[in-house]
Coordinates of C-alpha atoms in Angstrom, one line a residue:
Chain P
M1 CA -56.1 181.4 -37.2
S2 CA -55.1 178.2 -39.0
G3 CA -58.5 176.5 -38.4
Q4 CA -58.0 173.4 -40.6
N5 CA -54.6 172.8 -39.1
S6 CA -55.9 173.0 -35.5
D7 CA -58.8 170.7 -36.4
Q8 CA -56.4 168.2 -37.9
L9 CA -54.2 168.4 -34.8
H10 CA -57.1 167.9 -32.5
R11 CA -58.4 164.9 -34.5
T12 CA -55.0 163.3 -34.6
T13 CA -54.5 163.8 -30.8
L14 CA -57.9 162.2 -30.2
A15 CA -57.0 159.3 -32.5
I16 CA -53.8 158.7 -30.4
Y17 CA -55.8 158.4 -27.2
T18 CA -58.4 156.2 -29.0
S19 CA -55.6 154.0 -30.2
I20 CA -54.2 153.6 -26.7
M21 CA -57.6 152.8 -25.3
E22 CA -59.0 150.6 -28.1
Q23 CA -55.8 149.0 -29.5
F24 CA -52.9 149.1 -27.2
N25 CA -54.6 148.4 -23.9
P26 CA -56.9 145.6 -25.1
G27 CA -53.8 144.2 -26.9
L28 CA -51.8 144.4 -23.6
Q29 CA -54.6 142.7 -21.7
R30 CA -54.8 139.9 -24.3
L31 CA -51.0 139.6 -24.2
A32 CA -51.1 139.3 -20.4
A33 CA -53.6 136.5 -20.6
L34 CA -51.6 134.7 -23.3
G35 CA -48.5 135.2 -21.2
S36 CA -50.2 133.6 -18.3
N37 CA -50.9 130.5 -20.5
Y38 CA -47.3 130.6 -21.7
I39 CA -46.0 130.5 -18.1
Q40 CA -48.4 127.8 -17.1
A41 CA -47.3 125.7 -20.1
F42 CA -43.7 126.2 -19.1
Q43 CA -44.4 125.1 -15.6
A44 CA -46.1 122.0 -16.9
L45 CA -43.1 121.3 -19.1
A46 CA -40.7 121.8 -16.2
L47 CA -42.8 119.2 -14.2
T48 CA -42.7 116.6 -17.0
S49 CA -39.0 117.3 -17.6
E50 CA -38.3 116.8 -13.9
A51 CA -40.3 113.6 -13.8
Y52 CA -38.5 112.3 -16.9
F53 CA -35.0 113.1 -15.8
N54 CA -35.6 111.8 -12.3
A55 CA -36.7 108.5 -13.9
L56 CA -33.6 108.5 -16.1
S57 CA -31.4 109.3 -13.2
K58 CA -32.9 106.3 -11.3
M59 CA -32.1 104.1 -14.2
G60 CA -28.5 105.5 -14.1
E61 CA -28.3 104.6 -10.4
Q62 CA -29.5 101.0 -11.2
A63 CA -26.8 100.9 -13.9
M64 CA -24.2 102.0 -11.3
Q65 CA -25.2 99.1 -9.1
S66 CA -24.7 96.6 -12.0
M67 CA -21.7 94.6 -13.0
S68 CA -21.8 95.7 -16.6
S69 CA -22.6 99.4 -16.8
R70 CA -21.2 101.4 -13.9
L71 CA -19.7 104.0 -16.2
L72 CA -22.8 104.3 -18.3
G73 CA -24.9 104.7 -15.1
D74 CA -22.6 107.6 -14.1
V75 CA -23.1 109.2 -17.5
L76 CA -26.9 108.8 -17.2
V77 CA -26.9 110.4 -13.8
Q78 CA -24.8 113.3 -15.1
I79 CA -27.0 113.8 -18.1
S80 CA -30.1 113.9 -15.8
D81 CA -28.4 116.4 -13.4
S82 CA -27.4 118.6 -16.3
Q83 CA -30.9 118.7 -17.8
R84 CA -32.4 119.4 -14.4
R85 CA -30.0 122.3 -14.0
I86 CA -31.1 123.8 -17.3
T87 CA -34.7 123.5 -16.3
N88 CA -34.0 125.2 -13.0
E89 CA -32.2 128.1 -14.8
L90 CA -35.1 128.4 -17.3
E91 CA -37.5 128.5 -14.3
G92 CA -35.6 131.5 -13.1
V93 CA -36.0 133.2 -16.5
F94 CA -39.8 132.5 -16.4
R95 CA -40.1 133.7 -12.8
W96 CA -38.6 137.0 -13.9
F97 CA -40.9 137.1 -16.9
H98 CA -43.8 136.6 -14.6
S99 CA -43.0 139.2 -12.0
E100 CA -41.3 141.8 -14.2
V101 CA -43.3 141.5 -17.4
L102 CA -46.7 139.9 -16.9
R103 CA -47.5 141.3 -13.5
E104 CA -46.5 144.8 -14.7
M105 CA -48.6 144.4 -17.9
D106 CA -51.6 143.4 -15.7
D107 CA -51.1 146.4 -13.4
N108 CA -50.6 148.8 -16.3
V109 CA -53.8 147.6 -18.0
R110 CA -55.8 148.0 -14.8
L111 CA -54.4 151.4 -14.0
D112 CA -54.2 152.8 -17.5
K113 CA -57.9 152.3 -18.5
E114 CA -59.1 155.1 -16.2
Y115 CA -55.9 157.2 -16.5
I116 CA -56.0 157.4 -20.3
L117 CA -59.8 158.0 -20.3
N118 CA -59.3 160.9 -17.8
S119 CA -56.4 162.3 -19.8
R120 CA -58.5 162.3 -22.9
R121 CA -61.5 163.9 -21.1
R122 CA -59.3 166.6 -19.6
Y123 CA -57.8 167.3 -23.0
E124 CA -61.2 167.7 -24.6
I125 CA -62.4 170.0 -21.8
E126 CA -59.2 172.1 -22.1
V127 CA -59.5 172.3 -25.8
R128 CA -63.1 173.5 -25.5
N129 CA -62.0 176.1 -22.9
Q130 CA -59.1 177.3 -25.0
A131 CA -61.3 177.5 -28.1
S132 CA -64.0 179.5 -26.2
T133 CA -61.4 181.9 -24.8
L134 CA -60.0 182.4 -28.3
E135 CA -63.5 183.0 -29.8
R136 CA -64.4 185.4 -27.0
Q137 CA -61.2 187.4 -27.6
M138 CA -61.8 187.5 -31.3
R139 CA -65.4 188.7 -30.8
R140 CA -64.1 191.5 -28.5
G141 CA -61.8 192.5 -31.3
V142 CA -58.6 191.5 -29.4
P143 CA -56.1 190.7 -32.3
Q144 CA -55.6 186.9 -32.5
D145 CA -53.7 184.8 -35.1
G146 CA -54.5 181.6 -33.2
S147 CA -50.9 180.6 -33.1
E148 CA -51.0 180.3 -29.3
Y149 CA -54.0 177.9 -29.6
V150 CA -52.1 175.8 -32.3
H151 CA -49.1 175.8 -30.1
F152 CA -51.2 174.4 -27.3
L153 CA -52.7 171.7 -29.5
R154 CA -49.2 170.8 -30.7
E155 CA -48.0 170.4 -27.1
C156 CA -51.0 168.3 -26.3
Q157 CA -50.3 166.1 -29.3
R158 CA -46.7 165.8 -28.4
E159 CA -47.7 164.6 -25.0
A160 CA -50.2 162.1 -26.4
L161 CA -47.5 160.7 -28.7
K162 CA -45.2 160.4 -25.7
E163 CA -47.9 158.5 -23.8
E164 CA -48.2 156.1 -26.7
E165 CA -44.5 155.7 -27.2
R166 CA -43.9 155.1 -23.5
R167 CA -46.3 152.2 -23.7
Y168 CA -44.6 150.6 -26.7
R169 CA -41.2 151.2 -25.1
F170 CA -42.3 149.4 -22.0
L171 CA -43.2 146.4 -24.2
A172 CA -40.0 146.5 -26.2
E173 CA -37.8 147.0 -23.2
K174 CA -39.4 144.1 -21.2
H175 CA -39.3 141.7 -24.1
S176 CA -35.8 142.5 -25.2
G177 CA -34.9 141.9 -21.5
F178 CA -36.6 138.5 -21.7
T179 CA -34.7 137.6 -24.9
Q180 CA -31.5 138.8 -23.3
S181 CA -31.9 136.6 -20.3
I182 CA -32.5 133.6 -22.6
A183 CA -29.4 134.5 -24.6
Y184 CA -27.4 134.9 -21.4
L185 CA -28.5 131.4 -20.2
M186 CA -27.7 129.9 -23.6
N187 CA -24.2 131.5 -23.7
K188 CA -23.5 130.6 -20.0
T189 CA -24.6 127.0 -20.5
G190 CA -24.0 126.1 -24.1
G191 CA -20.2 125.8 -24.2
G192 CA -19.9 123.8 -21.0
L193 CA -22.8 121.6 -22.0
Q194 CA -21.2 120.9 -25.4
N195 CA -18.0 119.8 -23.7
R196 CA -19.8 117.6 -21.3
A197 CA -22.0 116.0 -24.0
E198 CA -18.8 115.3 -26.0
G199 CA -17.2 113.8 -22.9
W200 CA -20.3 111.5 -22.4
K201 CA -20.2 110.5 -26.0
D202 CA -16.5 109.5 -25.6
L203 CA -17.2 107.5 -22.5
V204 CA -20.1 105.8 -24.2
N205 CA -17.9 104.9 -27.2
H206 CA -15.2 103.7 -24.8
T207 CA -17.6 101.1 -23.3
R208 CA -18.2 100.0 -26.9
E209 CA -14.6 99.9 -27.9
S210 CA -13.5 97.9 -24.9
R211 CA -15.8 95.1 -26.2
P212 CA -15.2 95.4 -29.9
R213 CA -17.7 92.8 -31.1
T214 CA -20.6 94.3 -29.2
P215 CA -23.1 95.9 -31.5
S216 CA -23.6 99.6 -31.1
R217 CA -27.4 99.8 -31.1
F218 CA -29.8 98.2 -28.8
S219 CA -32.3 98.4 -31.6
I220 CA -30.6 95.7 -33.6
L221 CA -32.4 93.3 -31.3
K222 CA -35.2 93.5 -33.8
N223 CA -32.9 91.7 -36.3
S224 CA -31.2 89.4 -33.9
I225 CA -34.5 87.8 -32.7
V226 CA -35.0 86.4 -36.2
H227 CA -31.6 84.6 -36.1
T228 CA -31.8 83.0 -32.6
T229 CA -32.5 79.3 -32.7
T230 CA -30.5 77.7 -29.8
I231 CA -28.8 79.3 -26.9
T232 CA -25.3 78.8 -28.3
I233 CA -26.3 80.4 -31.6
T234 CA -27.9 83.2 -29.7
I235 CA -24.7 83.9 -27.8
Q236 CA -22.7 84.0 -31.0
R237 CA -25.1 86.0 -33.1
N238 CA -25.8 88.6 -30.4
D239 CA -22.2 89.4 -30.7
I240 CA -22.0 89.9 -34.4
V241 CA -25.3 91.1 -35.7
Chain Q
M1 CA -15.5 70.5 -10.7
S2 CA -15.8 73.9 -9.0
G3 CA -19.4 73.4 -8.0
Q4 CA -19.8 76.5 -5.8
N5 CA -18.2 78.6 -8.4
S6 CA -20.5 77.3 -11.2
D7 CA -23.6 77.8 -8.9
Q8 CA -22.5 81.4 -8.2
L9 CA -22.0 82.0 -11.9
H10 CA -25.4 80.6 -12.7
R11 CA -27.2 82.6 -10.1
T12 CA -25.5 85.8 -11.1
T13 CA -26.4 85.2 -14.8
L14 CA -30.0 84.6 -13.9
A15 CA -29.9 87.7 -11.7
I16 CA -28.7 89.7 -14.8
Y17 CA -31.6 88.5 -16.9
T18 CA -34.0 89.1 -14.0
S19 CA -32.6 92.7 -13.7
I20 CA -33.2 93.4 -17.4
M21 CA -36.7 91.9 -17.2
E22 CA -37.8 93.3 -13.8
Q23 CA -35.8 96.6 -13.6
F24 CA -34.5 97.8 -16.9
N25 CA -37.5 97.1 -19.1
P26 CA -40.2 98.3 -16.8
G27 CA -38.0 101.4 -16.2
L28 CA -37.7 101.9 -19.9
Q29 CA -41.5 101.6 -20.3
R30 CA -42.1 104.1 -17.6
L31 CA -39.5 106.4 -19.2
A32 CA -41.2 106.1 -22.6
A33 CA -44.5 107.1 -21.0
L34 CA -42.9 110.0 -19.1
G35 CA -41.1 111.0 -22.3
S36 CA -44.5 111.1 -24.1
N37 CA -45.8 113.5 -21.4
Y38 CA -42.6 115.6 -21.7
I39 CA -43.1 115.9 -25.5
Q40 CA -46.8 116.7 -25.2
A41 CA -45.9 119.4 -22.6
F42 CA -43.3 120.8 -25.0
Q43 CA -45.8 120.9 -27.8
A44 CA -48.3 122.7 -25.5
L45 CA -45.5 125.2 -24.6
A46 CA -44.7 125.7 -28.3
L47 CA -48.4 126.5 -29.0
T48 CA -48.7 129.0 -26.2
S49 CA -45.3 130.6 -27.1
E50 CA -46.5 130.9 -30.7
A51 CA -49.8 132.5 -29.6
Y52 CA -47.9 134.9 -27.3
F53 CA -45.3 136.1 -29.8
N54 CA -47.9 136.3 -32.6
A55 CA -49.8 138.7 -30.4
L56 CA -46.7 140.6 -29.5
S57 CA -45.8 140.8 -33.2
K58 CA -49.2 142.2 -33.9
M59 CA -48.7 144.9 -31.3
G60 CA -45.3 145.6 -33.0
E61 CA -47.1 146.0 -36.3
Q62 CA -49.6 148.5 -34.7
A63 CA -46.6 150.4 -33.3
M64 CA -45.1 150.5 -36.8
Q65 CA -48.3 152.2 -38.1
S66 CA -48.2 154.8 -35.3
M67 CA -46.6 158.3 -35.4
S68 CA -44.7 157.8 -32.2
S69 CA -43.3 154.2 -32.1
R70 CA -42.2 153.0 -35.6
L71 CA -38.8 152.0 -34.4
L72 CA -40.1 150.3 -31.2
G73 CA -42.6 148.4 -33.4
D74 CA -39.8 147.1 -35.5
V75 CA -38.0 146.0 -32.4
L76 CA -41.1 144.2 -31.2
V77 CA -41.6 142.4 -34.5
Q78 CA -37.9 141.4 -34.5
I79 CA -38.1 140.0 -30.9
S80 CA -41.2 138.0 -31.8
D81 CA -39.6 136.6 -34.9
S82 CA -36.5 135.7 -33.0
Q83 CA -38.5 133.9 -30.3
R84 CA -40.5 132.0 -32.9
R85 CA -37.3 130.9 -34.5
I86 CA -36.0 129.5 -31.2
T87 CA -39.3 127.7 -30.7
N88 CA -39.0 126.2 -34.2
E89 CA -35.5 125.0 -33.6
L90 CA -36.5 123.5 -30.3
E91 CA -39.4 121.7 -32.0
G92 CA -36.8 120.1 -34.3
V93 CA -34.9 118.9 -31.2
F94 CA -38.0 117.4 -29.7
R95 CA -39.1 115.8 -33.0
W96 CA -35.7 114.1 -33.1
F97 CA -36.2 113.1 -29.4
H98 CA -39.6 111.6 -30.3
S99 CA -38.5 109.6 -33.3
E100 CA -35.0 108.6 -32.3
V101 CA -35.4 108.1 -28.6
L102 CA -39.0 107.6 -27.5
R103 CA -40.2 105.6 -30.4
E104 CA -37.1 103.4 -30.2
M105 CA -37.6 102.9 -26.5
D106 CA -41.2 101.9 -27.1
D107 CA -40.1 99.4 -29.8
N108 CA -37.3 98.0 -27.7
V109 CA -39.6 97.5 -24.7
R110 CA -42.1 95.7 -26.9
L111 CA -39.6 93.5 -28.6
D112 CA -37.4 92.9 -25.6
K113 CA -39.9 91.4 -23.3
E114 CA -40.2 88.2 -25.2
Y115 CA -36.6 88.3 -26.4
I116 CA -35.1 88.4 -22.9
L117 CA -37.5 85.9 -21.5
N118 CA -36.6 83.4 -24.3
S119 CA -32.9 84.1 -23.9
R120 CA -33.2 83.3 -20.2
R121 CA -35.3 80.2 -20.9
R122 CA -32.8 78.9 -23.5
Y123 CA -30.0 79.6 -21.1
E124 CA -31.6 77.6 -18.4
I125 CA -32.4 74.7 -20.7
E126 CA -28.8 74.7 -22.0
V127 CA -27.4 74.8 -18.5
R128 CA -29.5 71.8 -17.6
N129 CA -28.4 69.9 -20.7
Q130 CA -24.7 70.8 -20.1
A131 CA -25.0 69.8 -16.4
S132 CA -26.7 66.5 -17.3
T133 CA -24.0 65.7 -19.9
L134 CA -21.4 66.4 -17.3
E135 CA -23.1 64.2 -14.7
R136 CA -23.5 61.3 -17.1
Q137 CA -19.8 61.5 -18.1
M138 CA -18.8 61.6 -14.5
R139 CA -21.0 58.5 -13.7
R140 CA -19.4 56.7 -16.7
G141 CA -16.0 57.5 -15.1
V142 CA -14.9 59.8 -17.9
P143 CA -12.3 62.1 -16.3
Q144 CA -13.9 65.6 -15.8
D145 CA -12.7 68.7 -13.9
G146 CA -15.8 70.7 -14.9
S147 CA -13.6 73.4 -16.3
E148 CA -15.4 73.2 -19.7
Y149 CA -18.8 73.7 -17.9
V150 CA -17.5 76.6 -15.9
H151 CA -16.1 78.1 -19.2
F152 CA -19.5 77.7 -20.7
L153 CA -21.2 79.4 -17.7
R154 CA -18.7 82.3 -17.9
E155 CA -19.3 82.8 -21.6
C156 CA -23.1 82.8 -20.9
Q157 CA -22.6 85.4 -18.1
R158 CA -20.4 87.5 -20.4
E159 CA -23.2 87.5 -22.9
A160 CA -25.8 88.4 -20.3
L161 CA -23.7 91.3 -19.1
K162 CA -23.3 92.5 -22.7
E163 CA -27.1 92.4 -23.1
E164 CA -27.4 94.5 -20.0
E165 CA -24.7 96.9 -21.0
R166 CA -26.0 97.3 -24.5
R167 CA -29.4 98.5 -23.0
Y168 CA -27.8 101.0 -20.7
R169 CA -25.5 102.2 -23.5
F170 CA -28.6 102.8 -25.7
L171 CA -30.0 105.0 -23.0
A172 CA -26.8 106.9 -22.4
E173 CA -26.1 107.3 -26.1
K174 CA -29.5 108.6 -27.0
H175 CA -29.7 111.0 -24.1
S176 CA -26.2 112.4 -24.6
G177 CA -27.3 112.9 -28.2
F178 CA -30.3 114.8 -26.9
T179 CA -28.2 117.0 -24.6
Q180 CA -25.7 117.5 -27.5
S181 CA -28.5 118.8 -29.8
I182 CA -29.6 121.2 -27.1
A183 CA -26.0 122.4 -26.6
Y184 CA -25.6 122.8 -30.3
L185 CA -28.8 124.9 -30.5
M186 CA -27.6 127.0 -27.6
N187 CA -24.2 127.6 -29.1
K188 CA -25.6 128.3 -32.6
T189 CA -28.2 130.7 -31.3
G190 CA -26.8 132.2 -28.1
G191 CA -24.1 134.5 -29.5
G192 CA -26.2 136.1 -32.2
L193 CA -29.2 136.4 -29.9
Q194 CA -27.1 138.3 -27.4
N195 CA -26.0 140.7 -30.0
R196 CA -29.5 141.3 -31.3
A197 CA -30.8 141.7 -27.8
E198 CA -28.2 144.3 -27.1
G199 CA -29.0 146.0 -30.3
W200 CA -32.7 146.2 -29.4
K201 CA -31.8 147.6 -25.9
D202 CA -29.7 150.3 -27.6
L203 CA -32.6 151.1 -30.0
V204 CA -35.0 151.3 -27.1
N205 CA -32.7 153.5 -25.2
H206 CA -32.2 155.7 -28.2
T207 CA -36.0 156.4 -28.3
R208 CA -35.8 157.4 -24.7
E209 CA -32.7 159.6 -25.2
S210 CA -34.2 161.4 -28.1
R211 CA -36.9 162.7 -25.7
P212 CA -34.8 163.4 -22.6
R213 CA -37.7 164.3 -20.3
T214 CA -39.8 161.2 -21.0
P215 CA -39.8 158.8 -18.0
S216 CA -38.3 155.5 -18.6
R217 CA -41.0 153.2 -17.2
F218 CA -44.5 152.9 -18.2
S219 CA -45.2 151.7 -14.7
I220 CA -44.6 155.2 -13.2
L221 CA -48.1 155.9 -14.4
K222 CA -49.2 154.6 -11.0
N223 CA -47.6 157.7 -9.4
S224 CA -48.5 160.2 -12.1
I225 CA -52.2 159.5 -11.6
V226 CA -52.1 161.0 -8.2
H227 CA -50.6 164.2 -9.4
T228 CA -52.9 165.1 -12.3
T229 CA -55.5 167.7 -11.6
T230 CA -55.9 169.7 -14.8
I231 CA -55.0 169.0 -18.4
T232 CA -52.1 171.5 -18.3
I233 CA -50.7 170.0 -15.1
T234 CA -51.1 166.6 -16.6
I235 CA -49.0 167.5 -19.6
Q236 CA -46.2 168.9 -17.5
R237 CA -46.3 166.2 -14.8
N238 CA -46.3 163.3 -17.3
D239 CA -43.1 164.6 -18.6
I240 CA -41.2 164.8 -15.3
V241 CA -42.6 162.2 -12.9

């Protein structure tokens, strides 16, 4: 009987169960809690984004009512709509993440604690039973090379390794799915968004070009203030600064 | 003199200044405050995302140390790295949004309050001066058709409209820039991310295929628990449920 070998096998199998119980599951529990924070933070972001682009859209509607900036107003409303659509799509991704990843992680942690503990207990009992049987047979003089016992230990270890692997596969599968849905959203949205953003830029530039002496940046007001002395000078300077 | 026409012109010009002072600037101020919330919410999201994917990466490192899941561990670390890179890139977009959009909106609101009030006051004074001059000349019998005065009012209105348009253009330009930088990030990242995510999926499936009887979902544990009675049955059932 390869005693040392079977001892090593047994210790390694126990270490795998211990690793699932003391490393993987607490890690998964921590991950589920962090994931819950992550989703809450995304929901808060979605709310602030909604509030921001609603306000921007309202300013766009004001501009559409104005004599000067109808086209710019339309651009502002379109930009706001576009950002709101992106947020809605992302909300879908995070809803999936919540139901398909976090909730399952939570369920698994809850169910797995007892399951793995029981699996390990049953393994230890069975090992003791098998070892006693082997010992009894050897005492009775039944010829034993222990190979059956080693085979049993190897099978148990193979199963413990599978349990461990299955848990890491779950994590890898779910998170590559999450990344994939983000990539899908990026690819679905990116091209069209780029085209629209370039169209908006052209429209914005068009409003500038149609009044060639109008300065391009609102921020040059800072400088123009210094130059204004009378209303007529203001009018001229505003146009050329 | 086209009195009605000049009155209309004057009232409309005043309404444009009023609209900037009472609609645009308060709207911009509100937008800057909402933008500040938006950025803070993004920063909070970035922190929770960092914490989540750091924890996932640590689980990946644990898996890399295991006998069963080295490849899966590598996938988990890669997914985490990839998500952290996306968050870093988005942080760059929001930093730009903060410095180039929000800070400028804040500055503009602050500087514009006094600037527009003064512009309007100067306009009103100049209108009174021009109207008095016109009246004096008419009393003295100097021939006047008022066309010069109307021309002056039209010029002032054109300038007021430009002021208004410049402000909406600033908003449209900055926000189309924001959308463009998001689109750029999506297009730069989306394709490669899709490929990597598909690669991870293939690797994950490979670990499943190389052990054909291993169930695909960790969540089937829920069912397997019901079936386990002895260690030998557990071993068999775990493999087929």
